[in-house]
């Protein structure tokens, strides 16, 4: 994959006043010169689109990804700095401004258009998920665990390597020595034979005259000095003393505060609004109606359809007081009778009818396999809707004035936000400036710009800067949810328990397309889906479709192991014998967890493996079930992300992904009653707390395979590993999440459920 | 007019007496390190100290803390000239991810260690039970608290056990 066959991929330019730009930007022409005014200040030379050098030899890496805690800005900086041989202590980084030149979309898409070798795994990330999303091509998305494996490998490393080579050439010219005698170290150029040494900054301008190689040479992993090392994240010191600026920490002169309520039943309209009492509340300045959007579909349907009302006041609390005094009659457009029960009845009906079923994969003949089988195993699995519940409730600060909108927000797609806010206001995108701040959690929710649009519309109405803050209740009830899904399995086993066929039909396919596919060697497979849409808005939720399919697949394979009277680890291992990478990860988790050791009565152990976003994760979970209460004691994780650029960052992401998935598996349930979300805050939409958090041990395998993602792959594996451990402890097969809905006091001795 | 003593400085604010302390700190005193997470004392993001005790400022009316000593994350390090040992431990253990809950986590942990210099794991669980971290950094938070408890209050009788736990 390290081939660049497309000329002009690395473009160069001269900026006013001299100096060098190396743009690893695409696709049409030389765009990088347009960046100069945006990112350079006095005394700095723009060395390329992803790095600038100051006259003090400090390098600033410009990262086209947002920071929501995942540490990608640090990992990406490590990648560029290592290839460029920068002194890590002389590296700063900042987030790229939200202008088109920094669209990471263009980077990925350009590779496709240019017929350049792009890892297959990127195609859904770049082309599917993100393309569906937008009405425009302006995307700067952080999601799909794509930062390191896409922007890092295809952008940061290339930029760093190219910049280094250009500096080497410039020094060779000046010193009149062969370029291959010039070495680099710690932001310096060195010519050993003549004992000459110079800072990069000295040659930054001269390097502008050099034509970059279209194929700069990457370091071999054995030469890495910064990649693969544990480095301190740059953003952490500001996050321990209260100085880190999140979107909600923005305060502007003359700023008002607003809070909002959208139709509780999705897609509802305002039939009648009485705001007279609200307007009498001390501090309330205005009440603003916000019309709902048109029908939008796709994974990132960018706006909610329901109407909303915002109350504007001189403080958030005052605005909330006002909101409580509103009397709204909603027109619920026929959705007010929908419940979770009716949704799952609909799924059941559609799965049975199989109307319009489309296949993801078909191999062999499942009917023939079933006919000759010694045993058939059938099971239905379900997962509920889930909210994201980011710690920082949604908020945005906007100032719309004289045809221009300035907006401060924490989001996963600054360019996309800019374009839709402009669209809603009827402005050109150039008249909207987005300032992206730290996100207090993202998890996919902050890719949807509905909250930014609201802030902009309210500011436009009142003519002053407005910070619009959602209550936690609004945050839980107006999400773009992880969809509720049902999956129906049938498998055929032979005389000795060998797996002959695998059939699966589930409702509603989204992204990534490979999520329901299995790694196991099964001759006959038929995996497909039927459409069964609901009125509940959906969106990407950490690991997207992997979050449900990981649970379904890895629970059902466990049932099959039981039916085959085989150890669940050995059963998987046999079916993965042709997949050495999978097998290594599975074995690592099992070995580190001491899989075959005996556990005490009441304890249980479960295993699961799943590949997502280019990374393989296996987990072994140990539980204790006491009087029906599950305690998750220990989670042993093996992860192969190809190469861990930032090992502690990867470990932290795995820990985070496990806890996020564990919260969902244990407690997570958004239920629909009377067309609206029944839950409202952390008392009824629980999150895992410290006392219930397991010990998590993460073991990294650097296989050297194509580099994968980190932010999401830990999440899909925990639910099935947990459910399988509960089965081991209790004999109760968990086929529906969350686990809190089970009565685990009921203990059956035989594992008869799969008979 | 309500008078508060915030991080050692006397402050007077002209607000409704039932306005929660959280919003007074953030909007009127511009101390934005204290965070809004739930508004009903469920998540702990808004935790501050009132006379050294951890409280949830989102459900504490400003009138109820009149003339009391309030410490926010911005004032946590004051007595230590630099960083509070917990803040340093948070950096050493690379605790924060998104970081939004960490002001509250630190304030809860600091209140715990003030009152109990050698907390057991159960003590830590109890003290931190009101603080949610959606990034799930509980293991790192626990480790950072233990580290500070060990360094500050070294007790040879306990050290082996603690080491074992840390290595566990």
mmCIF file of C-alpha atoms in Angstrom, chain A residues 67-70 230-233 235-237 239-242 244-246 248-249 251 257 314-318 387-393 438-441 443 467 469-473 542 648 651-653 655-657 659-660 663 681-683 685 687-693 695, chain B residues 15-16 18-20 23 26-40 42-45 73-74 76 83 87-88 90-103 105-106 124-126 128-142 145 165 168:
data_model
loop_
_atom_site.group_PDB
_atom_site.id
_atom_site.type_symbol
_atom_site.label_atom_id
_atom_site.label_comp_id
_atom_site.label_asym_id
_atom_site.label_seq_id
_atom_site.Cartn_x
_atom_site.Cartn_y
_atom_site.Cartn_z
ATOM 1 C CA UNK A 67 -9.758 15.779 19.608
ATOM 2 C CA UNK A 68 -12.499 14.108 21.603
ATOM 3 C CA UNK A 69 -10.185 12.317 23.949
ATOM 4 C CA UNK A 70 -8.959 9.655 21.592
ATOM 5 C CA UNK A 230 4.995 5.874 24.927
ATOM 6 C CA UNK A 231 4.732 9.640 24.757
ATOM 7 C CA UNK A 232 2.817 12.026 26.941
ATOM 8 C CA UNK A 233 -0.274 13.469 25.355
ATOM 9 C CA UNK A 235 -3.539 17.955 25.812
ATOM 10 C CA UNK A 236 -3.467 16.320 29.233
ATOM 11 C CA UNK A 237 -1.899 19.038 31.434
ATOM 12 C CA UNK A 239 -7.235 18.788 31.409
ATOM 13 C CA UNK A 240 -6.157 18.506 35.047
ATOM 14 C CA UNK A 241 -6.265 22.176 36.061
ATOM 15 C CA UNK A 242 -9.522 23.304 34.469
ATOM 16 C CA UNK A 244 -8.705 23.148 28.768
ATOM 17 C CA UNK A 245 -11.249 24.930 26.621
ATOM 18 C CA UNK A 246 -14.276 22.910 25.674
ATOM 19 C CA UNK A 248 -19.101 25.249 26.560
ATOM 20 C CA UNK A 249 -16.233 27.252 28.048
ATOM 21 C CA UNK A 251 -17.596 33.210 26.702
ATOM 22 C CA UNK A 257 -27.524 31.767 26.798
ATOM 23 C CA UNK A 314 -29.031 35.948 30.525
ATOM 24 C CA UNK A 315 -27.938 32.567 31.875
ATOM 25 C CA UNK A 316 -28.441 28.861 31.192
ATOM 26 C CA UNK A 317 -30.343 28.306 34.420
ATOM 27 C CA UNK A 318 -32.609 31.246 33.707
ATOM 28 C CA UNK A 387 -27.787 7.117 23.245
ATOM 29 C CA UNK A 388 -24.221 8.430 23.194
ATOM 30 C CA UNK A 389 -24.426 10.381 26.465
ATOM 31 C CA UNK A 390 -21.205 12.320 25.955
ATOM 32 C CA UNK A 391 -20.099 13.899 29.247
ATOM 33 C CA UNK A 392 -20.405 17.359 27.720
ATOM 34 C CA UNK A 393 -24.011 17.953 26.768
ATOM 35 C CA UNK A 438 -12.090 20.111 22.630
ATOM 36 C CA UNK A 439 -15.045 17.776 22.712
ATOM 37 C CA UNK A 440 -16.223 16.428 26.037
ATOM 38 C CA UNK A 441 -16.798 13.087 24.359
ATOM 39 C CA UNK A 443 -18.524 8.774 20.129
ATOM 40 C CA UNK A 467 -24.411 29.978 23.672
ATOM 41 C CA UNK A 469 -26.778 24.445 25.742
ATOM 42 C CA UNK A 470 -28.855 21.305 25.784
ATOM 43 C CA UNK A 471 -30.010 19.885 29.084
ATOM 44 C CA UNK A 472 -28.933 16.306 29.755
ATOM 45 C CA UNK A 473 -32.569 15.353 29.278
ATOM 46 C CA UNK A 542 -18.825 4.036 18.613
ATOM 47 C CA UNK A 648 -0.258 3.847 25.679
ATOM 48 C CA UNK A 651 -4.119 0.830 25.488
ATOM 49 C CA UNK A 652 -6.170 3.775 26.737
ATOM 50 C CA UNK A 653 -8.486 3.512 23.745
ATOM 51 C CA UNK A 655 -9.778 0.463 28.037
ATOM 52 C CA UNK A 656 -12.188 3.187 26.980
ATOM 53 C CA UNK A 657 -13.827 1.066 24.303
ATOM 54 C CA UNK A 659 -15.960 0.419 29.394
ATOM 55 C CA UNK A 660 -18.143 2.141 26.799
ATOM 56 C CA UNK A 663 -21.953 0.230 30.029
ATOM 57 C CA UNK A 681 -30.696 11.376 32.559
ATOM 58 C CA UNK A 682 -28.014 9.240 34.209
ATOM 59 C CA UNK A 683 -30.421 7.908 36.852
ATOM 60 C CA UNK A 685 -29.725 5.805 31.522
ATOM 61 C CA UNK A 687 -23.259 4.595 33.071
ATOM 62 C CA UNK A 688 -20.700 2.240 34.550
ATOM 63 C CA UNK A 689 -19.089 3.688 37.670
ATOM 64 C CA UNK A 690 -15.757 3.029 39.292
ATOM 65 C CA UNK A 691 -16.903 0.378 41.755
ATOM 66 C CA UNK A 692 -18.230 -1.738 38.907
ATOM 67 C CA UNK A 693 -15.333 -1.188 36.514
ATOM 68 C CA UNK A 695 -9.560 -4.687 35.854
ATOM 69 C CA UNK B 15 -28.111 36.786 41.331
ATOM 70 C CA UNK B 16 -31.304 34.988 42.252
ATOM 71 C CA UNK B 18 -31.797 29.894 44.154
ATOM 72 C CA UNK B 19 -29.420 29.995 41.175
ATOM 73 C CA UNK B 20 -27.168 26.933 41.357
ATOM 74 C CA UNK B 23 -23.783 28.550 36.955
ATOM 75 C CA UNK B 26 -19.160 29.486 35.302
ATOM 76 C CA UNK B 27 -21.181 32.401 33.996
ATOM 77 C CA UNK B 28 -20.671 35.101 36.622
ATOM 78 C CA UNK B 29 -17.185 34.346 37.946
ATOM 79 C CA UNK B 30 -15.894 32.859 34.661
ATOM 80 C CA UNK B 31 -14.452 29.815 36.392
ATOM 81 C CA UNK B 32 -15.228 27.399 33.584
ATOM 82 C CA UNK B 33 -13.145 24.482 34.897
ATOM 83 C CA UNK B 34 -16.203 23.249 36.800
ATOM 84 C CA UNK B 35 -18.420 21.438 34.328
ATOM 85 C CA UNK B 36 -22.103 20.921 33.648
ATOM 86 C CA UNK B 37 -22.962 17.277 33.023
ATOM 87 C CA UNK B 38 -26.453 16.394 34.209
ATOM 88 C CA UNK B 39 -28.012 19.076 36.412
ATOM 89 C CA UNK B 40 -29.251 16.561 38.973
ATOM 90 C CA UNK B 42 -25.890 12.192 38.949
ATOM 91 C CA UNK B 43 -22.550 12.559 37.179
ATOM 92 C CA UNK B 44 -20.190 14.575 39.403
ATOM 93 C CA UNK B 45 -18.749 16.786 36.645
ATOM 94 C CA UNK B 73 -10.426 23.020 40.168
ATOM 95 C CA UNK B 74 -8.749 26.342 39.431
ATOM 96 C CA UNK B 76 -6.990 23.066 43.860
ATOM 97 C CA UNK B 83 0.230 21.210 40.844
ATOM 98 C CA UNK B 87 -2.981 16.586 39.279
ATOM 99 C CA UNK B 88 0.597 15.429 38.797
ATOM 100 C CA UNK B 90 -3.238 12.385 36.644
ATOM 101 C CA UNK B 91 -0.533 13.484 34.192
ATOM 102 C CA UNK B 92 1.849 10.671 35.141
ATOM 103 C CA UNK B 93 -0.818 8.025 34.646
ATOM 104 C CA UNK B 94 -2.147 9.785 31.509
ATOM 105 C CA UNK B 95 -5.625 9.668 32.989
ATOM 106 C CA UNK B 96 -7.753 12.053 30.914
ATOM 107 C CA UNK B 97 -9.103 11.243 27.508
ATOM 108 C CA UNK B 98 -11.751 13.800 26.607
ATOM 109 C CA UNK B 99 -11.048 15.313 30.023
ATOM 110 C CA UNK B 100 -14.482 16.796 30.574
ATOM 111 C CA UNK B 101 -15.230 14.897 33.788
ATOM 112 C CA UNK B 102 -11.745 15.216 35.222
ATOM 113 C CA UNK B 103 -12.214 18.427 37.191
ATOM 114 C CA UNK B 105 -12.990 13.478 39.466
ATOM 115 C CA UNK B 106 -10.013 15.380 40.870
ATOM 116 C CA UNK B 124 -11.976 4.984 46.833
ATOM 117 C CA UNK B 125 -15.029 3.344 45.270
ATOM 118 C CA UNK B 126 -17.328 5.066 47.721
ATOM 119 C CA UNK B 128 -15.720 8.239 43.521
ATOM 120 C CA UNK B 129 -19.134 6.622 43.099
ATOM 121 C CA UNK B 130 -20.768 9.909 42.151
ATOM 122 C CA UNK B 131 -18.387 10.651 39.292
ATOM 123 C CA UNK B 132 -19.028 9.242 35.820
ATOM 124 C CA UNK B 133 -16.297 9.030 33.196
ATOM 125 C CA UNK B 134 -17.797 8.150 29.821
ATOM 126 C CA UNK B 135 -14.306 7.591 28.417
ATOM 127 C CA UNK B 136 -14.016 4.863 31.046
ATOM 128 C CA UNK B 137 -10.717 5.812 32.623
ATOM 129 C CA UNK B 138 -11.629 4.355 36.015
ATOM 130 C CA UNK B 139 -8.601 2.069 36.188
ATOM 131 C CA UNK B 140 -6.231 4.965 35.627
ATOM 132 C CA UNK B 141 -8.069 7.205 38.073
ATOM 133 C CA UNK B 142 -7.865 4.544 40.754
ATOM 134 C CA UNK B 145 -5.280 8.043 43.595
ATOM 135 C CA UNK B 165 -2.592 -4.165 43.901
ATOM 136 C CA UNK B 168 -2.371 -6.607 39.657
#
